[in-house]
Coordinates of C-alpha atoms and ligand atoms in Angstrom, one line a residue:
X427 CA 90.8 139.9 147.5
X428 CA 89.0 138.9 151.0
X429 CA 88.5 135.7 150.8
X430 CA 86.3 135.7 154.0
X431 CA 83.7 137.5 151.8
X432 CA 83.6 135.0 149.0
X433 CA 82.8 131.9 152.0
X434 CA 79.1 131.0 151.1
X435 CA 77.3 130.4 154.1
X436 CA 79.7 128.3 155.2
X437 CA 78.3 128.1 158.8
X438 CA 75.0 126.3 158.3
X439 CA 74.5 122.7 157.7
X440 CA 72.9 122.3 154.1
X441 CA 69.3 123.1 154.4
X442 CA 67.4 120.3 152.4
X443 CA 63.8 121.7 152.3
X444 CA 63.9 125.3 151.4
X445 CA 64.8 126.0 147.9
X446 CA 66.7 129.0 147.4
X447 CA 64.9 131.3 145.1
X448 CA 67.9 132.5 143.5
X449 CA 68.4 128.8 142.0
X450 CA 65.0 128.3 140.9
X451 CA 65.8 131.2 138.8
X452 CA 69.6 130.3 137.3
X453 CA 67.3 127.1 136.1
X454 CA 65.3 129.0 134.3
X455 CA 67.9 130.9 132.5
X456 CA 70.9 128.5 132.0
X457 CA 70.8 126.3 129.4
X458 CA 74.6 125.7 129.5
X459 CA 77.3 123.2 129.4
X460 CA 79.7 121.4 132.1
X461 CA 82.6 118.8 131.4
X462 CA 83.8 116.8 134.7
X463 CA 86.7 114.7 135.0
X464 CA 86.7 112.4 137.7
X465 CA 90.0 111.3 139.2
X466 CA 90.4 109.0 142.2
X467 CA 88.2 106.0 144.0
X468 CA 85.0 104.6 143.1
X469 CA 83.7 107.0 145.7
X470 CA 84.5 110.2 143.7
X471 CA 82.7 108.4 140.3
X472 CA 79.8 107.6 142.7
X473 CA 79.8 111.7 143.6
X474 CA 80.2 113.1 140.4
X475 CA 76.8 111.4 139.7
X476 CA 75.7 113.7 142.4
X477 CA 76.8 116.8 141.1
X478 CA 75.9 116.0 137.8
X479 CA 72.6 115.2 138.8
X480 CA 72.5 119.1 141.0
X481 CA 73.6 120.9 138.1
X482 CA 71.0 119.3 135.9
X483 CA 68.3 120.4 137.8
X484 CA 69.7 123.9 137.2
X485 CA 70.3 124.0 133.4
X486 CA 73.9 122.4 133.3
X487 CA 74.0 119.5 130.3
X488 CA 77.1 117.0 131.1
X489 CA 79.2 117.8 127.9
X490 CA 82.3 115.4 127.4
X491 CA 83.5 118.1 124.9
X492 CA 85.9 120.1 126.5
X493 CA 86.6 122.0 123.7
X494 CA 82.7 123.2 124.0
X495 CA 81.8 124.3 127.0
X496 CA 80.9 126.9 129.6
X497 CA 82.6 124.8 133.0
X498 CA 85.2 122.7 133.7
X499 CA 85.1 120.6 137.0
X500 CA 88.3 118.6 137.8
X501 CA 86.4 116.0 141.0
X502 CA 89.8 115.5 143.2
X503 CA 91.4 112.8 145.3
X504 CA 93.9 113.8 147.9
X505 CA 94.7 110.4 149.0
X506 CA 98.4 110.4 147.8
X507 CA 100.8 112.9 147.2
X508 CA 101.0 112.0 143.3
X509 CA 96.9 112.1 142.9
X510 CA 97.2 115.5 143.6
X511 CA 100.0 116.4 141.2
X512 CA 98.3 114.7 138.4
X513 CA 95.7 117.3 138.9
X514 CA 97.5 120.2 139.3
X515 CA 99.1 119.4 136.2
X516 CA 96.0 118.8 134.5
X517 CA 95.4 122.3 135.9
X518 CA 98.8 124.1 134.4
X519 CA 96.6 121.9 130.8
X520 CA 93.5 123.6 131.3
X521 CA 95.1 127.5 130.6
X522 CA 95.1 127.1 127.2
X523 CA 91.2 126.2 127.3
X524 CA 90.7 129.6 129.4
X525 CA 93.1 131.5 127.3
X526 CA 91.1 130.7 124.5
X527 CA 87.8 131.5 126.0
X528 CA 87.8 133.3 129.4
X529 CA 84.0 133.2 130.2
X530 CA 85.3 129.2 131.1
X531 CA 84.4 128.7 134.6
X532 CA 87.2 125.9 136.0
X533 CA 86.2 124.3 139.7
X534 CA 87.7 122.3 141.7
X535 CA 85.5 119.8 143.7
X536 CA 86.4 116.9 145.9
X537 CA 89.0 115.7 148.8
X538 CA 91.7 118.9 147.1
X539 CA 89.1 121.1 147.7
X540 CA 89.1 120.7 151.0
X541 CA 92.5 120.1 151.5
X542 CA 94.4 122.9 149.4
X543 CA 91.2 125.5 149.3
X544 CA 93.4 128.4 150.3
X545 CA 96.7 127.2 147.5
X546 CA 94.2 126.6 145.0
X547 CA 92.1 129.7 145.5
X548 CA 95.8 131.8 145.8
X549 CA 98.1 130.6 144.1
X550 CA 96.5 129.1 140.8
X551 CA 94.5 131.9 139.2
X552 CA 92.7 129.7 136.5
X553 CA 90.6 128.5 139.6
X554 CA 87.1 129.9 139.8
X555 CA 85.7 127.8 141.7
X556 CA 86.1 125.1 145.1
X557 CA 83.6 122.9 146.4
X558 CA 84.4 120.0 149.2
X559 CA 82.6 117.0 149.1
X560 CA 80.0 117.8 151.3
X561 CA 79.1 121.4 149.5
X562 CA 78.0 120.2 145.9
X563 CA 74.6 121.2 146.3
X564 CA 75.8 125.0 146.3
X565 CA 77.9 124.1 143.0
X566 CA 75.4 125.3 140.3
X567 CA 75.2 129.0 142.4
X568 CA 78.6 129.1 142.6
X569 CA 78.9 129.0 139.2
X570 CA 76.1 131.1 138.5
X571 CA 77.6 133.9 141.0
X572 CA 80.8 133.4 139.5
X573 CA 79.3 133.9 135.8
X574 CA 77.5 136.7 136.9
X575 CA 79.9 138.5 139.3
X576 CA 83.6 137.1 138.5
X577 CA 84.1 136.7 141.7
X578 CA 85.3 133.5 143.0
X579 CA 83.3 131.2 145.4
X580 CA 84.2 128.8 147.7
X581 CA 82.1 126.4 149.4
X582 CA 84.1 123.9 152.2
X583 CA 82.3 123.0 155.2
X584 CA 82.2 119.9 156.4
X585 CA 78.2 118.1 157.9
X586 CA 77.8 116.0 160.1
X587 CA 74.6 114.8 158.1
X588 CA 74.7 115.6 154.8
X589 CA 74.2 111.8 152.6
X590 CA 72.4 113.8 149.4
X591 CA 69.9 110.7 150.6
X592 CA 67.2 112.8 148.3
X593 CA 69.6 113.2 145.4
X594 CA 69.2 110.4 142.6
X595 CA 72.4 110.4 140.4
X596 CA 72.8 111.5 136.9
X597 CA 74.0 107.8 135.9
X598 CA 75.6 107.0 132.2
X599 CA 73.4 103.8 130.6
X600 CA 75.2 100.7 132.0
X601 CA 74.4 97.8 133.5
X602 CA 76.9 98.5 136.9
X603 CA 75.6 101.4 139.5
X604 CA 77.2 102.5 142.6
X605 CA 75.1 103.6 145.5
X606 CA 77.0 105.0 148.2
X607 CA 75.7 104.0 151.1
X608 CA 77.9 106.2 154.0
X609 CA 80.4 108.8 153.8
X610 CA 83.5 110.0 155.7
X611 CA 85.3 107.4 158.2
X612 CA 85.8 107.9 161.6
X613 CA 88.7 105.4 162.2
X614 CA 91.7 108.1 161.4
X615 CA 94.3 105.1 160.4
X616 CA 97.6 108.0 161.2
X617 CA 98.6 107.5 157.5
X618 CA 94.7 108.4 156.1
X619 CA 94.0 111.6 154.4
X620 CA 90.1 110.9 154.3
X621 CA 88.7 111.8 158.0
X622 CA 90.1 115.3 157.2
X623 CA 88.6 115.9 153.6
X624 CA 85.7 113.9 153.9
X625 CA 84.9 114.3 157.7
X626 CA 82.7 112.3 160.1
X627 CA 80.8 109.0 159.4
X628 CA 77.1 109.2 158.3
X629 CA 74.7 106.8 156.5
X630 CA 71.8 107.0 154.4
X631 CA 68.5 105.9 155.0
X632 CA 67.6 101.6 154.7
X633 CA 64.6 102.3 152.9
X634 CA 65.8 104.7 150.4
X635 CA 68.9 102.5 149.7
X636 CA 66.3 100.0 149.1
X637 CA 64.5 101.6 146.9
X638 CA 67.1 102.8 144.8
X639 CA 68.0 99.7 144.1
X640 CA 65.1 98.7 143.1
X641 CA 64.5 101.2 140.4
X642 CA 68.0 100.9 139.2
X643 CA 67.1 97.1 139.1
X644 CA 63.9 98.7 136.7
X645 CA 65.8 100.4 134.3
X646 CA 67.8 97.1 133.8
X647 CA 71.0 97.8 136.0
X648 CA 72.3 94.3 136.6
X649 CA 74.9 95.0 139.1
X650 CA 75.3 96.9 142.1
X651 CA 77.8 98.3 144.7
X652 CA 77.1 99.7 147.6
X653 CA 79.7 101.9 148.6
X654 CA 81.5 104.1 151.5
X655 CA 84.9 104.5 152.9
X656 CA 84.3 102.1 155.0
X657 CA 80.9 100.4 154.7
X658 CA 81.0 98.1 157.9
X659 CA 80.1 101.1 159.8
X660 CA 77.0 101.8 158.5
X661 CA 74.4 102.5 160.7
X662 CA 70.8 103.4 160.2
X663 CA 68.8 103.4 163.4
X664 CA 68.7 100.2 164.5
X665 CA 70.4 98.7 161.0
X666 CA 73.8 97.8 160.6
X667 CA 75.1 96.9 157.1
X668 CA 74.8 93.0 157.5
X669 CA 70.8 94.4 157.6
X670 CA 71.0 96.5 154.9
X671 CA 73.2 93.9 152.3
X672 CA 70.2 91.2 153.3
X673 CA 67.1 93.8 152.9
X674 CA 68.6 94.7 149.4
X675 CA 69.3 91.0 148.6
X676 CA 65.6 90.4 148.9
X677 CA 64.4 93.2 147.5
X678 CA 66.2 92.8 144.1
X679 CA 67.2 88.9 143.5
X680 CA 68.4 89.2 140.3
X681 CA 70.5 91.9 140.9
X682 CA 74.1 91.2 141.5
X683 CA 75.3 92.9 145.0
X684 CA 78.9 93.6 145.8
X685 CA 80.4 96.4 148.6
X686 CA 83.8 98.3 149.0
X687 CA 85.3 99.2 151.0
X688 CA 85.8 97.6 154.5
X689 CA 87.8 97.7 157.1
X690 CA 88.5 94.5 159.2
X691 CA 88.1 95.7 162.8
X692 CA 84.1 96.3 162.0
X693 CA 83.9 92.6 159.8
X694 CA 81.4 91.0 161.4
X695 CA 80.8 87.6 161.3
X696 CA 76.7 88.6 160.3
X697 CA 78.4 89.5 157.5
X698 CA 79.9 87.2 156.5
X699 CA 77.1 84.5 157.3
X700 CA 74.9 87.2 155.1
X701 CA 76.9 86.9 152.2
X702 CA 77.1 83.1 152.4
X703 CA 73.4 83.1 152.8
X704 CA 72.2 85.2 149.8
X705 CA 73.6 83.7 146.1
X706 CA 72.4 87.4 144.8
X707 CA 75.7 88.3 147.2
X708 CA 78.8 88.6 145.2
X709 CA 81.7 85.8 147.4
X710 CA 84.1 88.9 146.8
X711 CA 85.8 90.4 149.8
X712 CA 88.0 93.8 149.3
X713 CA 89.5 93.6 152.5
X714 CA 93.0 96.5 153.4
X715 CA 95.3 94.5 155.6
X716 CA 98.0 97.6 154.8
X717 CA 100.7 95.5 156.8
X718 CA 101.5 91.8 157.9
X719 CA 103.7 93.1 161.0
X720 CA 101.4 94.1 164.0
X721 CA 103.8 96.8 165.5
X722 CA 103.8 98.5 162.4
X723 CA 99.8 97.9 162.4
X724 CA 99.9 99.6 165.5
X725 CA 101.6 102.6 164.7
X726 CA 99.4 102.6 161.4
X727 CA 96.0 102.4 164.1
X728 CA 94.7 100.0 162.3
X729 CA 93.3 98.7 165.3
X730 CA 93.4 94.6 164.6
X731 CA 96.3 92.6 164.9
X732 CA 97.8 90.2 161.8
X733 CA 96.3 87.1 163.5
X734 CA 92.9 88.6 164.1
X735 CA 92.8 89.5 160.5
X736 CA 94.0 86.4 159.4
X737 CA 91.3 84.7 161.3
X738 CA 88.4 87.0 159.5
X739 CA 89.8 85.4 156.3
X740 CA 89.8 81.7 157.2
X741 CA 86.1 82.1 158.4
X742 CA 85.2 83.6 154.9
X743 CA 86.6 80.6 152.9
X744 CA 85.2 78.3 155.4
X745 CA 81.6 80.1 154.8
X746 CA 82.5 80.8 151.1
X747 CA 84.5 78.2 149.9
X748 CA 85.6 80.0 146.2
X749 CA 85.3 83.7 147.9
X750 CA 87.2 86.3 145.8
X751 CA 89.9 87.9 148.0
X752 CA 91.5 91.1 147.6
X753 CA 93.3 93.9 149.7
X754 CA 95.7 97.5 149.9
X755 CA 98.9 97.2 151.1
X756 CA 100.7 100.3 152.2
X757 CA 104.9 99.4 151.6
X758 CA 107.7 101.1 153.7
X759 CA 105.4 102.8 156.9
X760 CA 107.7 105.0 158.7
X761 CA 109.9 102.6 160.5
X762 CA 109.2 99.4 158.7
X763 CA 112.0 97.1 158.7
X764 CA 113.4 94.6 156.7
X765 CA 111.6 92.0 159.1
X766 CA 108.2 94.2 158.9
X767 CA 108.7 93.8 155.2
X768 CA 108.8 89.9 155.6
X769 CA 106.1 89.7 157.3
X770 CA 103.9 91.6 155.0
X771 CA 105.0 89.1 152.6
X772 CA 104.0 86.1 154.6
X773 CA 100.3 87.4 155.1
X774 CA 100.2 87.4 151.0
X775 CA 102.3 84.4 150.9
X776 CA 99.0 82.9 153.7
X777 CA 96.0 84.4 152.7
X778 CA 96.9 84.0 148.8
X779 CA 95.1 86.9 147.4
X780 CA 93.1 87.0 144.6
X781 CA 94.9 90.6 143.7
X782 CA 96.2 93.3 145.3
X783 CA 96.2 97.2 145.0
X784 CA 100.0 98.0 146.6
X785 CA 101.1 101.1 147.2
X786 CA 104.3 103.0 148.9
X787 CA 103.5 105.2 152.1
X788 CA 102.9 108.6 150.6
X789 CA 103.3 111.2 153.2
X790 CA 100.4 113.6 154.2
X791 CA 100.3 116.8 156.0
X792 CA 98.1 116.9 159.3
X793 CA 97.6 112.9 159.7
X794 CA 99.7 111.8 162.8
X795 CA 102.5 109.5 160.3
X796 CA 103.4 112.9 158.4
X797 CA 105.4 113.8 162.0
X798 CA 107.1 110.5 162.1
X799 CA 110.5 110.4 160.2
X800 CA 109.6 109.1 156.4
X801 CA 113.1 107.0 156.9
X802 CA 113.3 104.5 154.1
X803 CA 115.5 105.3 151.1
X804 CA 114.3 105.1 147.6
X805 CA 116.1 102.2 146.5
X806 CA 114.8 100.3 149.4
X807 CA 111.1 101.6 148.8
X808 CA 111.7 100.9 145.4
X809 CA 112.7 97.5 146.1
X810 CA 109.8 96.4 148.8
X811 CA 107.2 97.4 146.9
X812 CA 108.4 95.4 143.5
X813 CA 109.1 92.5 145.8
X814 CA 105.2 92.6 147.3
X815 CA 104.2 92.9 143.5
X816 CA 106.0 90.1 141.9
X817 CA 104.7 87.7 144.7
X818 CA 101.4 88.9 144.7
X819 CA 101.3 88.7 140.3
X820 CA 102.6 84.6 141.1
X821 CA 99.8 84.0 143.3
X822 CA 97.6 85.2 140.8
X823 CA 98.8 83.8 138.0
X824 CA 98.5 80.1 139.8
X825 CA 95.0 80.9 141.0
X826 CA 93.7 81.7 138.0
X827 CA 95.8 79.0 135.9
X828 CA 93.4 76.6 138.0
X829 CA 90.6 78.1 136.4
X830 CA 91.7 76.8 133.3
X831 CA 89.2 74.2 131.9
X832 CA 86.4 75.4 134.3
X833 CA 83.5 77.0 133.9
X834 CA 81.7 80.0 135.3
X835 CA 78.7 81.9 135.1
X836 CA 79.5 85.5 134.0
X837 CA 77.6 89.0 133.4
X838 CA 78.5 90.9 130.8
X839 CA 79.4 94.2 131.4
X840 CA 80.6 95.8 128.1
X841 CA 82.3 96.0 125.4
X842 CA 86.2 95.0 126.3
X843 CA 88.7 98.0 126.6
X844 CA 91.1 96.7 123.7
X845 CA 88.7 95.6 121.0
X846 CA 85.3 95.5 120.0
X847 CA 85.3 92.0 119.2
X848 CA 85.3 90.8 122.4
X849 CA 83.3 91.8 125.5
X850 CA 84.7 92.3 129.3
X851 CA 82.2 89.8 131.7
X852 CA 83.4 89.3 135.0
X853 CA 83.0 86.2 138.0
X854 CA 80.9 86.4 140.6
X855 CA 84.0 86.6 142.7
X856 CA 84.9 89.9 140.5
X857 CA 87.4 88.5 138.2
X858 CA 87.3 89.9 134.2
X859 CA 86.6 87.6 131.9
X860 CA 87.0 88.6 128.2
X861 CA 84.7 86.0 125.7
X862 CA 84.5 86.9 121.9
X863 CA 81.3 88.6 120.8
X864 CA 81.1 86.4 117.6
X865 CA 79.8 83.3 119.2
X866 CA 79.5 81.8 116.2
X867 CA 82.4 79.7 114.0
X868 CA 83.1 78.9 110.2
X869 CA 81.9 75.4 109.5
X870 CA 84.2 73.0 106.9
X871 CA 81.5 73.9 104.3
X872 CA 82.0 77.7 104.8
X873 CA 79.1 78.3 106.5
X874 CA 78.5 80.6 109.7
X875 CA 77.5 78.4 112.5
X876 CA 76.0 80.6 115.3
X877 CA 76.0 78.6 118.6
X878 CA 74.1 81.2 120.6
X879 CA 73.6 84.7 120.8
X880 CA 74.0 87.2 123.7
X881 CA 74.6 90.9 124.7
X882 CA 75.4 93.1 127.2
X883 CA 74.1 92.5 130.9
X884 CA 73.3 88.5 129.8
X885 CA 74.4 86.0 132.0
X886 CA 76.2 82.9 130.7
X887 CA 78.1 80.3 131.0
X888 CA 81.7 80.5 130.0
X889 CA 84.5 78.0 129.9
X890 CA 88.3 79.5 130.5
X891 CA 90.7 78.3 127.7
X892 CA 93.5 81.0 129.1
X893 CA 94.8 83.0 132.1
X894 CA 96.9 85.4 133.2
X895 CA 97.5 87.7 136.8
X896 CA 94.6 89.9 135.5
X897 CA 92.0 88.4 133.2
X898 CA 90.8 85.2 132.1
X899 CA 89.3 84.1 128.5
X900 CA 86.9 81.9 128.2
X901 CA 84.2 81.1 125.5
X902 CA 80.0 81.1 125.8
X903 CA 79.3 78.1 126.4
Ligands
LIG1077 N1 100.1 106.5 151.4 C1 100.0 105.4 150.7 N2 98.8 104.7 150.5 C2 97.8 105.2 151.2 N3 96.5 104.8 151.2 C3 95.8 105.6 152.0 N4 96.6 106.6 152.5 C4 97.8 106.4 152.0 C5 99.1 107.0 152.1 N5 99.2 108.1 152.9 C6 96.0 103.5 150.6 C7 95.6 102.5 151.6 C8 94.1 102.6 151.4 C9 93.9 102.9 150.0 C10 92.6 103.4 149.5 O1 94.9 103.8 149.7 O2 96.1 101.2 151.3 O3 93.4 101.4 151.8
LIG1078 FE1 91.5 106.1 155.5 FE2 91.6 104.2 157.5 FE3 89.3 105.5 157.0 FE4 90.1 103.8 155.2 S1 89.6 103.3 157.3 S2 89.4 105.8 154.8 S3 92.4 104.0 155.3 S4 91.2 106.4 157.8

């Protein structure tokens, strides 16, 4: 098949104020299903929310019955090599669903769209469809050319401006909502993935931001994060994001405001004095340090050395004296050594994190790192990477010990994962709190003494009783 043929227009940037007549039409005609799974960072949640909102407009109902429906999205992260196999696994799943009804449409949208377009499209038939994260506003005619041809379609091109600015998400009822703020990164760390399959940094309007937030803040959203891969590079004519944090901190003051992620070279001390100066500003700071050893920081670009880092954290506890510190760290870099390794452990060890997301260097094609030797042997990766994890889960476990016998105001989010009796609230510095639902108690006489009652997106008081690394349990005070 010539796949040059099947490339949709791939040569123009997205063109926001004509409507293709073609789609007004599929909306009048489809009335028809989509299931999406979303796999990856808050990022990918945040653009599935996009598409679902695209197809809608063109006739697609989410479904989340997969047994009942007319397309199957998979929404794809590339960011490490086993990400990717999960999904082409879940792929080698999905036959049996097209086996057993081959009008199925399957696409694949997201960073493995852009990354494995031409494997995907070759070598696993069941694909029908590819979309890259800047294309999902051809995703519906894709699908519709698909239904109505059978031939496959393949949409990739990276913008240089495309935001989907005008798009409001298809959101699920909750009290949380992302707004992505920026997309792509510019900084190319040699070990990144992302400034391939999500291309060059560009922001969304201030005022549009703004107002999303305050009609999420209508609909009774309690929560917000504004994201992009690395929000401290936002720019919006004369705004940078210290501007934008403050102008949605006034806008919406009972709204709860938190960001992800950053990257410390663009941490600004604005920032910083923002956040200490709005309460409506979650004191939580998700900040990468990747490595405690600056040669290995160097070869990693990361473009700040350990000190420097060190010195953005001491100013946010001075600022924020019960900030909520968190950070990635990337184990075994090509050429770390044993001494590299020690020093990540210091920086934890010094900065005592909060948590942690720890990972080990997963190798990928076309960043600069993929062409450096990948020299460390298993047991040794193996090794490093428990060692970074059992410190980091001490440090935890005594920082939120301490919490013990405090008290702290919390939202409630939702119901908690493991049981219905008990609801998942979290800190203003994001830690989960689990409190009983029930917030009543069986007197001596047999009677049910309710102290108080609350729900879902309430703020309240709760005292910790218990703590572990993860979560602490309290009760409504
Ligand atoms: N290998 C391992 N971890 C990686 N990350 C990004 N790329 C890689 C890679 N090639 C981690 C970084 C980043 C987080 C989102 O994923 O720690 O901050
Ligand atoms: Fe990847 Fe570095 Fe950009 Fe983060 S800042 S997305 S790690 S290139």
């Amino acid at each position: 098949m010539d796949l040059t043929r099947l490339i949709l227009n791939n040569t123009a940037e997205p063109d926001k104020t004509r409507v293709n007549p073609s789609f007004i039409e599929s909306k009048i005609k489809n009335d028809k299903k989509v299931y999406i799974e979303t796999y990856g960072c808050q990022m990918n949640y945040s653009d599935t929310e996009i598409v679902l909102s695209v197809m809608d407009e063109f006739g697609y109902n989410e479904t989340t019955d997969i047994n009942d429906t007319d397309v199957i999205l998979l929404n794809t992260c590339s960011i490490r090599e086993n990400a990717e196999h999960k999904v082409y696994k879940r792929l080698d799943d999905l036959k049996k669903y097209k086996v057993r009804n081959p009008n199925l449409v399957i696409g694949i949208l997201g960073c493995m769209a852009e990354r494995l377009r031409d494997d995907l499209l070759n070598k696993r038939k069941i694909v029908d469809v590819i979309a890259g994260p800047d294309e999902y506003r051809k995703v519906p005619h894709l699908i519709d050319n698909t239904i109505e041809t059978g031939e496959k379609g393949i949409a990739v091109k990276l913008s240089r401006v495309e935001t989907y600015d005008d798009i409001t998400p298809l959101r699920r009822e909750g009290i949380t909502a992302w707004i992505s703020i920026m997309r792509g990164c510019d900084k190319f760390c040699t070990f990144c993935v992302v400034p391939f399959t999500r291309g060059r940094e560009r922001s969304r309007s201030l005022t549009n931001i703004v107002n999303e937030a305050r009609r999420l803040n209508e609909d009774g959203v309690k929560d917000i994060w504004l994201l992009g891969q690395n929000v401290n590079s936002y720019k919006f004519e004369d705004n940078d994001f210290s501007d934008l944090l403050r102008e949605v901190a006034i806008a919406v003051p009972e709204m709860r405001i938190r960001y992800t992620t950053s990257h410390p070279y663009d941490l600004s001390m604005k920032l910083l004095e923002t956040m200490a100066k709005y309460d409506n500003i979650c004191n939580y700071i998700h900040l990468p340090v990747q490595s405690g050893s600056d040669r290995v920081l160097k070869s990693m670009n990361r473009l700040y050395t350990v000190e420097q880092y060190l010195n953005v954290m001491r100013k946010s506890r001075e600022l924020m004296p019960d900030v909520g510190l968190s950070t990635d760290i990337i184990s075994c870099f090509p050429g770390e050594t044993e001494d590299d390794h020690k020093m990540t452990l210091d920086v934890i060890s010094e900065v005592r994190y909060d948590g942690a997301y720890t990972f080990v260097y997963s190798p990928r094609e076309n960043t600069k790192a993929y062409y450096l030797p990948d020299d460390i042997d298993q047991e040794t990766k193996t090794r490093r990477l428990d060692e970074i994890i059992t410190l980091q889960r001490k440090i935890s476990v005594e920082i939120n010990k301490e919490l013990v016998g405090k008290t702290k105001k919390v939202l409630i989010e939702s119901l908690s994962r493991k049981s219905d009796d008990f609801y998942m609230a979290r800190t203003d510095c994001n830690k989960s709190v689990i409190i009983p639902v029930e917030p009543g108690h069986v007197s001596s006489a047999g009677e049910l003494v309710i102290k108080q009652q609350y729900k879902i997106g309430d703020f309240v008081n709760a005292k910790i009783n218990k703590a572990n690394s993860a979560t602490l349990f309290a009760e409504v005070i």
